[in-house]
PDB file of C-alpha atoms in Angstrom:
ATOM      1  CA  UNK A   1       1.984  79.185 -20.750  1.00 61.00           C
ATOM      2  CA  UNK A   2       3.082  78.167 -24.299  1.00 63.00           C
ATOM      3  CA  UNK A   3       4.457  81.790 -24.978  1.00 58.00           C
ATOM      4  CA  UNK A   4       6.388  81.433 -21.255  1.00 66.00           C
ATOM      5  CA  UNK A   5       7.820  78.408 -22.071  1.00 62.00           C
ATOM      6  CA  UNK A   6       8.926  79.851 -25.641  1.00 63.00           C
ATOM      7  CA  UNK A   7      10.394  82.858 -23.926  1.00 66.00           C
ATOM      8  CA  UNK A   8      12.460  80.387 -21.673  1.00 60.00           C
ATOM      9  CA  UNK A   9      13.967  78.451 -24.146  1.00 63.00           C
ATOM     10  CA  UNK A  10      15.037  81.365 -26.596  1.00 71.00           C
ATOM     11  CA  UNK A  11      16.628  83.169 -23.018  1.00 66.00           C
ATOM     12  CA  UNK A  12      18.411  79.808 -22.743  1.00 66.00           C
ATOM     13  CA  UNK A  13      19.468  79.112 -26.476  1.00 67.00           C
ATOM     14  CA  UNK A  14      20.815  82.995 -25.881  1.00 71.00           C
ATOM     15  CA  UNK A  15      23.161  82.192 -23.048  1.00 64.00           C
ATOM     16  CA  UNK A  16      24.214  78.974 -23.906  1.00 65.00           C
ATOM     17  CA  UNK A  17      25.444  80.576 -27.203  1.00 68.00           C
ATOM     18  CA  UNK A  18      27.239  84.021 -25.033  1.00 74.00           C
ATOM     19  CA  UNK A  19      30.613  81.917 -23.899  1.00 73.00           C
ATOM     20  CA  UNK A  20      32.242  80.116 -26.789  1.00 78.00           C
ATOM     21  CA  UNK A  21      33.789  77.651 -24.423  1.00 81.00           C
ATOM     22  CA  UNK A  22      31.135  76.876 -22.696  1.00 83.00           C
ATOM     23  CA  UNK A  23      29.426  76.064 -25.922  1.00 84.00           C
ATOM     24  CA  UNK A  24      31.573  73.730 -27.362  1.00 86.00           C
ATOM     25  CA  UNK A  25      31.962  71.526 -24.511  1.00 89.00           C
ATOM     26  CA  UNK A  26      28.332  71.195 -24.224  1.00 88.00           C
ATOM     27  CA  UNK A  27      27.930  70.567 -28.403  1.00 88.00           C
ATOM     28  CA  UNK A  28      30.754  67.980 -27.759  1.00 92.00           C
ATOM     29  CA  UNK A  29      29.054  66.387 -24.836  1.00 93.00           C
ATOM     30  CA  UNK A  30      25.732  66.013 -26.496  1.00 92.00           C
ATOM     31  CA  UNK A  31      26.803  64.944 -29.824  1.00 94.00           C
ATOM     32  CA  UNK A  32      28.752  61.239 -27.798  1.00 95.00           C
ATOM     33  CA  UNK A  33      25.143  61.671 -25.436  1.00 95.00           C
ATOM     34  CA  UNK A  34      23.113  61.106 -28.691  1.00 95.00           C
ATOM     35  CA  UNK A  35      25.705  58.486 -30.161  1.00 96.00           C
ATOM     36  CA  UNK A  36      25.313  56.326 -27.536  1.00 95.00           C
ATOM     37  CA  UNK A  37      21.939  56.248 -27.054  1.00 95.00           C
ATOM     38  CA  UNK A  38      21.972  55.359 -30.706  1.00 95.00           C
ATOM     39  CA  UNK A  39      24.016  52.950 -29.745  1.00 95.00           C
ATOM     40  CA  UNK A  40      21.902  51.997 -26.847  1.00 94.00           C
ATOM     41  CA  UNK A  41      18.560  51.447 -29.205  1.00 95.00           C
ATOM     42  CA  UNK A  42      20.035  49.165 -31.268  1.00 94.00           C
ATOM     43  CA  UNK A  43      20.840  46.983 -28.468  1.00 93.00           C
ATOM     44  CA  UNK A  44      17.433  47.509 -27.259  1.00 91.00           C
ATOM     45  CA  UNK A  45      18.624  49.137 -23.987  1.00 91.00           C
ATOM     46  CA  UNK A  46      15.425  51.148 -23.420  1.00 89.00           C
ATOM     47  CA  UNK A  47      16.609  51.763 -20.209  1.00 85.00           C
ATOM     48  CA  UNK A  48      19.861  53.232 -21.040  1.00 91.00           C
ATOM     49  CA  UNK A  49      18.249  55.178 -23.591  1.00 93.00           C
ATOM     50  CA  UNK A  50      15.899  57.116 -21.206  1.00 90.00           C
ATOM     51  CA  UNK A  51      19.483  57.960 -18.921  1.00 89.00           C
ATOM     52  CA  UNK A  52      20.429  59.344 -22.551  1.00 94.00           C
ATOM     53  CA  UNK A  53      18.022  61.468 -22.694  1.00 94.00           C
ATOM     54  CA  UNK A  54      17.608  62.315 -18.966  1.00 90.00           C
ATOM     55  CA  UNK A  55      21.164  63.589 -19.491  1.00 92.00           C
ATOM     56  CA  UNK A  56      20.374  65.945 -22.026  1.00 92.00           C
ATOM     57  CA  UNK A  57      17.955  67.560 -19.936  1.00 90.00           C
ATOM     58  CA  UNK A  58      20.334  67.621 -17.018  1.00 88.00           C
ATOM     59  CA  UNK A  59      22.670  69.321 -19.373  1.00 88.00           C
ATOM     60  CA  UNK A  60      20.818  71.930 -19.311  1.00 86.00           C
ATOM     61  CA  UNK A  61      20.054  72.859 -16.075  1.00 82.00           C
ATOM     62  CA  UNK A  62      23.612  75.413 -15.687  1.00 80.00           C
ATOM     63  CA  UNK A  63      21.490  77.498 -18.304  1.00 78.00           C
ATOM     64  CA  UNK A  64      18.169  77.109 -16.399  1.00 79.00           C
ATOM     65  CA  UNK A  65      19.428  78.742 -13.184  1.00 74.00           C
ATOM     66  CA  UNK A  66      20.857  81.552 -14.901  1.00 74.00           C
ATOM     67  CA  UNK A  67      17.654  82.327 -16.486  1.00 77.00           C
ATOM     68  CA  UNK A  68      15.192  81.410 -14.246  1.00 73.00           C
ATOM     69  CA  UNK A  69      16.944  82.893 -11.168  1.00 69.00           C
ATOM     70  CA  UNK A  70      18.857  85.265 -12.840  1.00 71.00           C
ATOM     71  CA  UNK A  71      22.271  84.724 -11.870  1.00 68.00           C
ATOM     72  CA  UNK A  72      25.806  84.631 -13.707  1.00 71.00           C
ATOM     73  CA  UNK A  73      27.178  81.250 -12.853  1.00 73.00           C
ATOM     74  CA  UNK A  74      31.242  81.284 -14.032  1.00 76.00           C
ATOM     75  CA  UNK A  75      32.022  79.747 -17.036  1.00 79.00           C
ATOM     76  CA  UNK A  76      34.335  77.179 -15.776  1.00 81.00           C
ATOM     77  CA  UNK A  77      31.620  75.907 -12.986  1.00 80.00           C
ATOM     78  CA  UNK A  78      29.188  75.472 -15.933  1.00 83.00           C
ATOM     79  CA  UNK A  79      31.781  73.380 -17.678  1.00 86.00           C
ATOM     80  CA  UNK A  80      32.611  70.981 -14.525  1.00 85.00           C
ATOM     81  CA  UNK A  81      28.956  70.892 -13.734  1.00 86.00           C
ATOM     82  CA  UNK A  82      28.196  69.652 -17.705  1.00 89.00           C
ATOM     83  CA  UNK A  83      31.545  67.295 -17.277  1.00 91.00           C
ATOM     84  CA  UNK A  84      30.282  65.944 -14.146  1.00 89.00           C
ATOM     85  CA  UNK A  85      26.599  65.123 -15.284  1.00 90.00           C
ATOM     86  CA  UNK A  86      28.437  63.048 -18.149  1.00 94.00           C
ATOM     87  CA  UNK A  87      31.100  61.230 -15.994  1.00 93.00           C
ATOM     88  CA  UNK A  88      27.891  60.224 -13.836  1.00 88.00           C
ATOM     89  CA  UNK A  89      25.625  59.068 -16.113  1.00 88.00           C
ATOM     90  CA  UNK A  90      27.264  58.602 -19.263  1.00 93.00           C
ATOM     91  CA  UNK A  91      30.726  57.101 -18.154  1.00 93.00           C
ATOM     92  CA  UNK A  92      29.433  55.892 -15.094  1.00 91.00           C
ATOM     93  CA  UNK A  93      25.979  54.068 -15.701  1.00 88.00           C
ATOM     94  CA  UNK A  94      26.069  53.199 -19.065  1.00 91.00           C
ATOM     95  CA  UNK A  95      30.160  51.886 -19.469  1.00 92.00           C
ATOM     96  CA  UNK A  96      29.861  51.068 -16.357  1.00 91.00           C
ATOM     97  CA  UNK A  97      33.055  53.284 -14.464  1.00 92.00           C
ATOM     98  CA  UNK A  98      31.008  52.700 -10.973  1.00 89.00           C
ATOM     99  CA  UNK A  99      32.053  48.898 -11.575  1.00 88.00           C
ATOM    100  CA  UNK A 100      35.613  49.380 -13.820  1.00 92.00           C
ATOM    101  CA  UNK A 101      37.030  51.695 -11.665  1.00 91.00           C
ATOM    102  CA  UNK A 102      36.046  51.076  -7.795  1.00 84.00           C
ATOM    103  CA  UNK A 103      36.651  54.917  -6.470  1.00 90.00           C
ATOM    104  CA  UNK A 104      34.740  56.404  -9.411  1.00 92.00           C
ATOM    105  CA  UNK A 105      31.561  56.597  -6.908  1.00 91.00           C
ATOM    106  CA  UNK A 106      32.954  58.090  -4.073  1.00 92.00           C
ATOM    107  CA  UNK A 107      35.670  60.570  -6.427  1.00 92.00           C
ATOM    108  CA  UNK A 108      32.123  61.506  -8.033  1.00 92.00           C
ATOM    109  CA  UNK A 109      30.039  62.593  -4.825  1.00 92.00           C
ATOM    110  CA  UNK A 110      33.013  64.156  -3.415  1.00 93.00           C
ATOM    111  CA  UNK A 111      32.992  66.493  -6.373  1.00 90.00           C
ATOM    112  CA  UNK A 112      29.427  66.899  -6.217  1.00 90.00           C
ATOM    113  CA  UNK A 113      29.514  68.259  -2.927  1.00 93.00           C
ATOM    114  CA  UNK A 114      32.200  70.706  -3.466  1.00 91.00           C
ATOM    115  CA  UNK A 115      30.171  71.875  -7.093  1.00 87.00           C
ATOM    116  CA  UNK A 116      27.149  72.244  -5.265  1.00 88.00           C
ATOM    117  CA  UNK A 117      28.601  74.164  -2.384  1.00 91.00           C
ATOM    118  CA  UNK A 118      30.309  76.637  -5.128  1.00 87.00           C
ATOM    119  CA  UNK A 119      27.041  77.047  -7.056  1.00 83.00           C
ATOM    120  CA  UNK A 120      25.441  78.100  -3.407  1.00 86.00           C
ATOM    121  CA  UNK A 121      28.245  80.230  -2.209  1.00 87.00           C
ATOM    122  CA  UNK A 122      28.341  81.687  -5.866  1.00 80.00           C
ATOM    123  CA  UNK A 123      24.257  82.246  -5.636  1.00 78.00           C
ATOM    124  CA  UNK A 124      24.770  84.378  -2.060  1.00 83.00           C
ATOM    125  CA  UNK A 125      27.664  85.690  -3.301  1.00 81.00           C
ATOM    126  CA  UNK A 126      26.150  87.218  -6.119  1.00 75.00           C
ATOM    127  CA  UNK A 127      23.202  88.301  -4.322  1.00 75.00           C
ATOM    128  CA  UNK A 128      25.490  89.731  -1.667  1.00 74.00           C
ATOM    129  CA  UNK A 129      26.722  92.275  -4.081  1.00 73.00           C
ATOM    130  CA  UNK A 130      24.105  93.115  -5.846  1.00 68.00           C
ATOM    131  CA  UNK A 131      22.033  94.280  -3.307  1.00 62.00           C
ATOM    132  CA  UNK A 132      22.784  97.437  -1.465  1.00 60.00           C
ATOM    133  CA  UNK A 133      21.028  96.388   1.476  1.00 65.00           C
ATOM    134  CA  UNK A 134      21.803  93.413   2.443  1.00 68.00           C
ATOM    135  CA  UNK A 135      25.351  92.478   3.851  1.00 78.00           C
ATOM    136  CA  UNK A 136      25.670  89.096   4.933  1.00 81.00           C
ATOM    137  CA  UNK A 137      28.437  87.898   6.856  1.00 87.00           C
ATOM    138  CA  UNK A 138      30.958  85.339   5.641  1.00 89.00           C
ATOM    139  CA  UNK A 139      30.033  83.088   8.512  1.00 91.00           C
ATOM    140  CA  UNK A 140      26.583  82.955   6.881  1.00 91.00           C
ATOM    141  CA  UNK A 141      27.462  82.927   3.644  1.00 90.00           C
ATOM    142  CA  UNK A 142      29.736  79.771   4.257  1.00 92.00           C
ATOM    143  CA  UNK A 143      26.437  77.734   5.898  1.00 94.00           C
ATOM    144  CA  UNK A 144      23.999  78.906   3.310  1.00 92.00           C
ATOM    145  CA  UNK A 145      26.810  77.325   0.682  1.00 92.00           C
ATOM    146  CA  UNK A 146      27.171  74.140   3.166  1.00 95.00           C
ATOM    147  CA  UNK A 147      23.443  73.400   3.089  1.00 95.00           C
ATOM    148  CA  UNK A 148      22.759  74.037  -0.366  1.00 92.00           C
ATOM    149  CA  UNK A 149      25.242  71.423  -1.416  1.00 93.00           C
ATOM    150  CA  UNK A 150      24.136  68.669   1.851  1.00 95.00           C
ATOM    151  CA  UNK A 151      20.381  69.164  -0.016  1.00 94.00           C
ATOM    152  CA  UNK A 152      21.689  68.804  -3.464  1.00 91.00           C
ATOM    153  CA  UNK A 153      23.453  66.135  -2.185  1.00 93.00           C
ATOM    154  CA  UNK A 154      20.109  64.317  -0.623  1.00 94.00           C
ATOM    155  CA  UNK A 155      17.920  65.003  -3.750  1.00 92.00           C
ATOM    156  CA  UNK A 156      20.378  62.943  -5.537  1.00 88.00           C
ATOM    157  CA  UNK A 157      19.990  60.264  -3.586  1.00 93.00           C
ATOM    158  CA  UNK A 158      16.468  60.432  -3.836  1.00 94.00           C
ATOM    159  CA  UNK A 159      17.096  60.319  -7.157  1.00 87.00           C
ATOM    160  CA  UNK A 160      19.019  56.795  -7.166  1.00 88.00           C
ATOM    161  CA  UNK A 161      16.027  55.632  -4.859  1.00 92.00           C
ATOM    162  CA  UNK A 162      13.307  56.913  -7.395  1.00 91.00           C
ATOM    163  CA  UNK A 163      15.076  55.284 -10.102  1.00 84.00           C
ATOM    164  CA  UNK A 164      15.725  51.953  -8.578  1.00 89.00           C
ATOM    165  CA  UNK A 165      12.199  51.603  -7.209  1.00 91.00           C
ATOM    166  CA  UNK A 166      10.415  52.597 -10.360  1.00 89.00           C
ATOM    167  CA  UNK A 167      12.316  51.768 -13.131  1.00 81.00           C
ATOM    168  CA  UNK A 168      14.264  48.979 -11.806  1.00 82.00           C
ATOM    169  CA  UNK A 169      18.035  50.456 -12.028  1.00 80.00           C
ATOM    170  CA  UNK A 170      20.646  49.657  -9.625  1.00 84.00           C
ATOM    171  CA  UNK A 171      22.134  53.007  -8.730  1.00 83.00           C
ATOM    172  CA  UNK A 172      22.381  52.601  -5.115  1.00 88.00           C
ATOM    173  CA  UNK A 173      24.979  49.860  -5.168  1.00 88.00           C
ATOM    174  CA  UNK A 174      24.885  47.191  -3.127  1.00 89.00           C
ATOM    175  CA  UNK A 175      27.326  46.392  -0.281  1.00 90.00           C
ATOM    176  CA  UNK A 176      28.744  42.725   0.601  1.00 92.00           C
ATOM    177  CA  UNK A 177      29.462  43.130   4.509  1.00 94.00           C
ATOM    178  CA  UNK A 178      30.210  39.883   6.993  1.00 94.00           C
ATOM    179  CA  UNK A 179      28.472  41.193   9.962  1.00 94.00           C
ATOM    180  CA  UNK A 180      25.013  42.279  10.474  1.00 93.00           C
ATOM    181  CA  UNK A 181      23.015  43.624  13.211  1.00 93.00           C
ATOM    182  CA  UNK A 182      19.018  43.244  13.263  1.00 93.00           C
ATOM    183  CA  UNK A 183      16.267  44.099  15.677  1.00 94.00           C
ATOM    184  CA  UNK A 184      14.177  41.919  13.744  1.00 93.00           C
ATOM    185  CA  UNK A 185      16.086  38.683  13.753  1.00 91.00           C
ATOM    186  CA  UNK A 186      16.150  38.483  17.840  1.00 92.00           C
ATOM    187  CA  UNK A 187      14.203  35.414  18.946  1.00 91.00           C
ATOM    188  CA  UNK A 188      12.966  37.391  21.668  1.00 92.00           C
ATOM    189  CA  UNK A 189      10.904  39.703  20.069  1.00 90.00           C
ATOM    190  CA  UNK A 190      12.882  42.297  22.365  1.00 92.00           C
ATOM    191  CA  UNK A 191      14.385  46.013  20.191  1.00 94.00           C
ATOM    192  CA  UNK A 192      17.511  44.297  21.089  1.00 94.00           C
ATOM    193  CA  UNK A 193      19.703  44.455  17.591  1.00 94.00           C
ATOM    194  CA  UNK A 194      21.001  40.299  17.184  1.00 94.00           C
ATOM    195  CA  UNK A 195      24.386  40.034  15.523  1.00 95.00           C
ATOM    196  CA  UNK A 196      25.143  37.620  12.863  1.00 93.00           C
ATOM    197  CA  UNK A 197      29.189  37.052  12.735  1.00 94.00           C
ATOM    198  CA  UNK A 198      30.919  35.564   9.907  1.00 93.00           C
ATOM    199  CA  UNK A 199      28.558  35.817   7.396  1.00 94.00           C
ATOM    200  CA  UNK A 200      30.640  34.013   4.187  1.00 93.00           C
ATOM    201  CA  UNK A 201      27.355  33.350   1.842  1.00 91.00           C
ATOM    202  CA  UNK A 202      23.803  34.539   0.883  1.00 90.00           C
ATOM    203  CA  UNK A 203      21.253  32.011  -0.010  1.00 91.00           C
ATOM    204  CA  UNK A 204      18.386  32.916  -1.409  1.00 91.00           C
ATOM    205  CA  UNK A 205      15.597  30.735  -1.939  1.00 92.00           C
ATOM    206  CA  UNK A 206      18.172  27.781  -1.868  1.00 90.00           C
ATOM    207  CA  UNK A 207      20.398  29.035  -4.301  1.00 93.00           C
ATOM    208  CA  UNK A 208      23.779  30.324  -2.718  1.00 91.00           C
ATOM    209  CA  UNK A 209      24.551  34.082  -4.568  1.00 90.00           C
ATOM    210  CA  UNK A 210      28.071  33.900  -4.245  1.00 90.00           C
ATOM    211  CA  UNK A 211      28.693  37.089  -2.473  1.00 90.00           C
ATOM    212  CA  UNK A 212      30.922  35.738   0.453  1.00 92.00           C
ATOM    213  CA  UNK A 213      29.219  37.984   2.889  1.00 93.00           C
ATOM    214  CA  UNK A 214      25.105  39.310   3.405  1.00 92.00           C
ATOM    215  CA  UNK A 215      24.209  41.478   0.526  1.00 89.00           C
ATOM    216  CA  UNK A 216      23.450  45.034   1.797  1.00 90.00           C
ATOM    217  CA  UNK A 217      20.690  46.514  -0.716  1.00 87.00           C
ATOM    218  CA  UNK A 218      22.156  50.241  -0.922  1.00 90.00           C
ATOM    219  CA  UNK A 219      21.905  51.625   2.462  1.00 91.00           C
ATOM    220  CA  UNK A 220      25.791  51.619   2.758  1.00 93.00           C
ATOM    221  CA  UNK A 221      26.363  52.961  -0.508  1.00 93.00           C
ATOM    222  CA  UNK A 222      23.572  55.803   0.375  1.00 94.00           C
ATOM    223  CA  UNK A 223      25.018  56.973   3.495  1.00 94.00           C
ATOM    224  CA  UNK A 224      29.128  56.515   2.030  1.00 94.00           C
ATOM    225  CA  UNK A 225      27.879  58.739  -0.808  1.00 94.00           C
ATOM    226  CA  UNK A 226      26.030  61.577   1.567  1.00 95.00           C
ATOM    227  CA  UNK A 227      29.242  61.784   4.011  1.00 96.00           C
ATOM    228  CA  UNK A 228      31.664  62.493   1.062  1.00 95.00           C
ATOM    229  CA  UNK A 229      29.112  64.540  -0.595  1.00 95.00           C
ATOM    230  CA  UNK A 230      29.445  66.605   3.451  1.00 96.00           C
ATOM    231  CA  UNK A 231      33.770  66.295   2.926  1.00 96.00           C
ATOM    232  CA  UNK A 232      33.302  68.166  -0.739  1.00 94.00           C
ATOM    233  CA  UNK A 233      30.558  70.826   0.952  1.00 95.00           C
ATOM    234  CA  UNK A 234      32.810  71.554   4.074  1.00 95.00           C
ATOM    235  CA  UNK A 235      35.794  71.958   2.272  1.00 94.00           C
ATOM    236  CA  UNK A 236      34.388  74.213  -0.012  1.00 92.00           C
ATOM    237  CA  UNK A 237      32.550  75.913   2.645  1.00 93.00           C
ATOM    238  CA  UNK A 238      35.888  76.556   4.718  1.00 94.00           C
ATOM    239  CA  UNK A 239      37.654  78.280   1.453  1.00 92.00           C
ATOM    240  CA  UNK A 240      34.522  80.561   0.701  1.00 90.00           C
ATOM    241  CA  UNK A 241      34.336  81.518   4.331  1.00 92.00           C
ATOM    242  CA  UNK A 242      38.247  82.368   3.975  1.00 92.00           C
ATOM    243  CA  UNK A 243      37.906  83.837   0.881  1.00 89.00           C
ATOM    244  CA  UNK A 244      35.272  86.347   1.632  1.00 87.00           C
ATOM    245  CA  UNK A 245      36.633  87.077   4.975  1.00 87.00           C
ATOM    246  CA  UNK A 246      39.744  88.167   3.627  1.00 88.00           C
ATOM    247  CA  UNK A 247      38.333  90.174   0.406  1.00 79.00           C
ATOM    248  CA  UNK A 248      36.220  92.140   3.308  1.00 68.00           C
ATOM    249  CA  UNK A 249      39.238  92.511   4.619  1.00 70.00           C
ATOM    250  CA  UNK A 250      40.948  94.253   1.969  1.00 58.00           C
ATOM    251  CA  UNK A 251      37.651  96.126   1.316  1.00 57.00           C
ATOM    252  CA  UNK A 252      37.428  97.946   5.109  1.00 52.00           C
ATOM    253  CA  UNK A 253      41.178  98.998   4.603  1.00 50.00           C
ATOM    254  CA  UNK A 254      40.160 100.277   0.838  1.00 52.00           C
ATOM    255  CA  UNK A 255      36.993 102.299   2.532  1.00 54.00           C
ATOM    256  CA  UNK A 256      39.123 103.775   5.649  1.00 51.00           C
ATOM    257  CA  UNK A 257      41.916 104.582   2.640  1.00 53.00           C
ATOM    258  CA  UNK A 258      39.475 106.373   0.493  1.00 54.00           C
ATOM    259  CA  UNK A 259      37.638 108.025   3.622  1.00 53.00           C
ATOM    260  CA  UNK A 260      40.732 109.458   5.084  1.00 50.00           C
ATOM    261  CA  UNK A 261      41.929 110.707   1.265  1.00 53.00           C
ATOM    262  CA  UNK A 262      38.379 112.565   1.343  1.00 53.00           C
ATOM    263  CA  UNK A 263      38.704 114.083   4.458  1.00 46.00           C
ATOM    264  CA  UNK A 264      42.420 115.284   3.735  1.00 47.00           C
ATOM    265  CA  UNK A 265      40.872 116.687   0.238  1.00 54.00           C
ATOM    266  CA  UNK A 266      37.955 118.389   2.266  1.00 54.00           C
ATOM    267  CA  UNK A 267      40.129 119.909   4.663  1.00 53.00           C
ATOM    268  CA  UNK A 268      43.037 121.067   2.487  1.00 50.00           C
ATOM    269  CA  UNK A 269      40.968 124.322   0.599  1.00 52.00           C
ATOM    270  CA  UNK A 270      40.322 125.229   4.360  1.00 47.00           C
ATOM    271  CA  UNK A 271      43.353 125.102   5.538  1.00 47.00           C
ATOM    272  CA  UNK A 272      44.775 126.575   2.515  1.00 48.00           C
ATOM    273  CA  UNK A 273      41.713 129.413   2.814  1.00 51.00           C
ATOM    274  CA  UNK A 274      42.644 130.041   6.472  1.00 53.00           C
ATOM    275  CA  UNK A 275      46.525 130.707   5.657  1.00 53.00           C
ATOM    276  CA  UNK A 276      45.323 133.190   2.719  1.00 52.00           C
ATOM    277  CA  UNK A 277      43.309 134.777   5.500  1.00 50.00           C
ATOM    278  CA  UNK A 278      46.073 135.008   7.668  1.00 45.00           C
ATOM    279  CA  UNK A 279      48.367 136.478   5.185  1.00 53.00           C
ATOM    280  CA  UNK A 280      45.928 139.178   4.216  1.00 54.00           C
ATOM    281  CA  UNK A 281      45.964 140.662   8.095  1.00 51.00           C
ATOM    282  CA  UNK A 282      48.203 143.867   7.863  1.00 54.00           C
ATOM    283  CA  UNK A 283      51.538 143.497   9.816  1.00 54.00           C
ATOM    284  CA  UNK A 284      50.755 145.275  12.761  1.00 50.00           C
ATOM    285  CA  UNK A 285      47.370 142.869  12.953  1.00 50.00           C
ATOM    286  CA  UNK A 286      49.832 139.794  12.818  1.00 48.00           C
ATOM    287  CA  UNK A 287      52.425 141.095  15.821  1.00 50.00           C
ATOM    288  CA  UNK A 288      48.982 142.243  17.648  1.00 51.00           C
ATOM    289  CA  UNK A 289      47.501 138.620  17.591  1.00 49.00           C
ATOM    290  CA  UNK A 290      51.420 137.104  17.889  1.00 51.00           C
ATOM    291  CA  UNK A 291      51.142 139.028  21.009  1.00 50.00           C
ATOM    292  CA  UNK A 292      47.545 137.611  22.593  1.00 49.00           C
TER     293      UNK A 292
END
C-alpha cells in the first residue's frame, strides 16, 4: 500500500512537472494558497485554514485523473480547472467574492458545468480514439459529457451540505424571499401547502433578524446553483456533439477519398497490363478480334 501510494505521487510529481505552463500557474496558485492560510492562523481562522489546505488537495486532482485513469487532459483545461478551484475557495470563501460581488456564485457554477462537461466529453473522447473497437456516436458522446458534469455538479453540492452540517460553514447561502408555501403550517393538518404573503421580517426567538423577508436556509441557492451548473453542461454538450459530428464528417469523406485513390492505384497496373497484352497480339490477331 505504502509502495502504491509512493508510486502515485512520483507519477504525479512527473506530470505536473511535463507542461511548463501548467506548472507555473499551479506553483503560483499554491504559493498565495499557503500565504493566506498563514494569514488565516494568525487570525485564528481554523476554519479557513482547513479550506487552505482542502484547496491544495483539490489542486491536485487535474494530475490525479491523468494518472489514475490514464488520460491526457489539455493543458489549458488543467489550468481553468486549477483557476477555478481558487476563485471558489480562495477568492470566494475566504475574501468573501460570493458576498462582494453578487453574480460570483452563479458566474462560478455556470463554469463548473461547462469544465465538467469538457473533462467528460474529453474522457470519451479520448477513449473513443484509442480504442479500435469501440465507436461511439456523437449523440452518445454528448450525454455521457452532459451527465458527467450534472453529477459533478451534485457532488458539489453535497459538498456545501457536508460542510455546513459538520463543520458549521455557510456555503449554501441563504435566500431572503417574501412568500412562502408550507404543508406544515396549514391549521388543518391537510398536505395542502398554506401561503404566507408579505413576509417583511423574521423573528426569531423574539428578536427581529432584519432580513425584510423569511430566511430561506440554502435550498434556493442549492437548486439556482444545480440549474446553471445544467446551462454550462448543455451548452457544452451541444458544441461537443457539433464538433464531433462534423470531424466524422470530414473523416467519412477522408476514408471514401483514400478508398477510391486505392482502388484507382489497384486497378491502374491492370489496366496498364491488359493494354501491354493487347499490343503484343500480332496485327492480323488485332483486325481478327476488331472483326468479332
Amino acid at each position: 500500500m505504502r509502495y502504491r501510494f509512493k508510486n502515485l505521487k512520483m507519477s504525479m510529481e512527473s506530470e505536473l512537472h511535463e507542461n511548463k505552463s501548467s506548472f507555473v500557474v499551479f506553483s503560483v496558485l499554491r504559493v498565495l494558497i499557503v500565504l493566506v492560510m498563514i494569514n488565516q492562523a494568525f487570525n485564528a481562522d481554523y476554519e479557513n485554514v482547513f479550506l487552505c489546505l482542502v484547496t491544495l488537495v483539490l489542486l491536485l486532482v487535474p494530475y490525479f485523473v491523468e494518472v489514475k485513469f490514464r488520460v491526457e487532459l489539455p493543458k489549458t483545461l488543467e489550468i481553468i480547472i486549477m483557476l477555478f478551484i481558487f476563485s471558489a475557495e480562495i477568492l470566494g470563501e475566504i475574501n468573501e467574492f460570493y458576498i462582494k460581488i453578487p453574480m460570483w456564485d452563479t458566474i462560478l457554477h455556470t463554469l463548473n458545468g461547462f469544465l465538467a462537461a469538457a473533462v467528460g466529453f474529453s474522457l470519451v473522447y479520448l477513449l473513443n480514439r484509442s480504442k479500435s473497437n469501440i465507436n461511439l456516436s456523437p449523440l452518445f458522446m454528448a450525454i455521457v459529457a452532459f451527465c458527467f458534469s450534472m453529477t459533478v455538479g451534485v457532488l458539489w453540492e453535497f459538498f456545501e451540505f457536508t460542510m455546513d452540517m459538520f463543520f458549521g460553514t455557510d456555503m449554501q447561502k441563504d435566500t431572503v424571499i417574501n412568500v412562502i408555501r408550507s404543508v406544515t403550517l396549514n391549521p388543518d393538518g391537510r398536505n395542502v401547502p398554506y401561503v404566507i404573503k408579505g413576509i417583511t421580517e423574521t423573528t426569531v426567538n423574539g428578536k427581529d433578524l432584519g432580513v425584510n423577508g423569511y430566511l430561506d436556509i440554502g435550498l434556493i441557492d442549492t437548486i439556482a446553483d444545480l440549474f446553471v451548473n445544467f446551462i454550462g453542461a448543455i451548452t457544452f454538450s451541444i458544441f461537443g456533439f457539433i464538433y464531433v459530428k462534423n470531424r466524422d464528417k470530414g473523416s467519412d469523406a477522408t476514408k471514401r477519398q483514400q478508398r477510391n485513390s486505392k482502388l484507382v492505384a489497384d486497378l491502374t497496373p491492370v489496366a496498364m497490363a491488359d493494354d501491354k497484352t493487347f499490343d503484343n497480339v500480332p496485327e492480323k490477331k488485332k483486325k481478327k478480334k476488331n472483326k468479332h
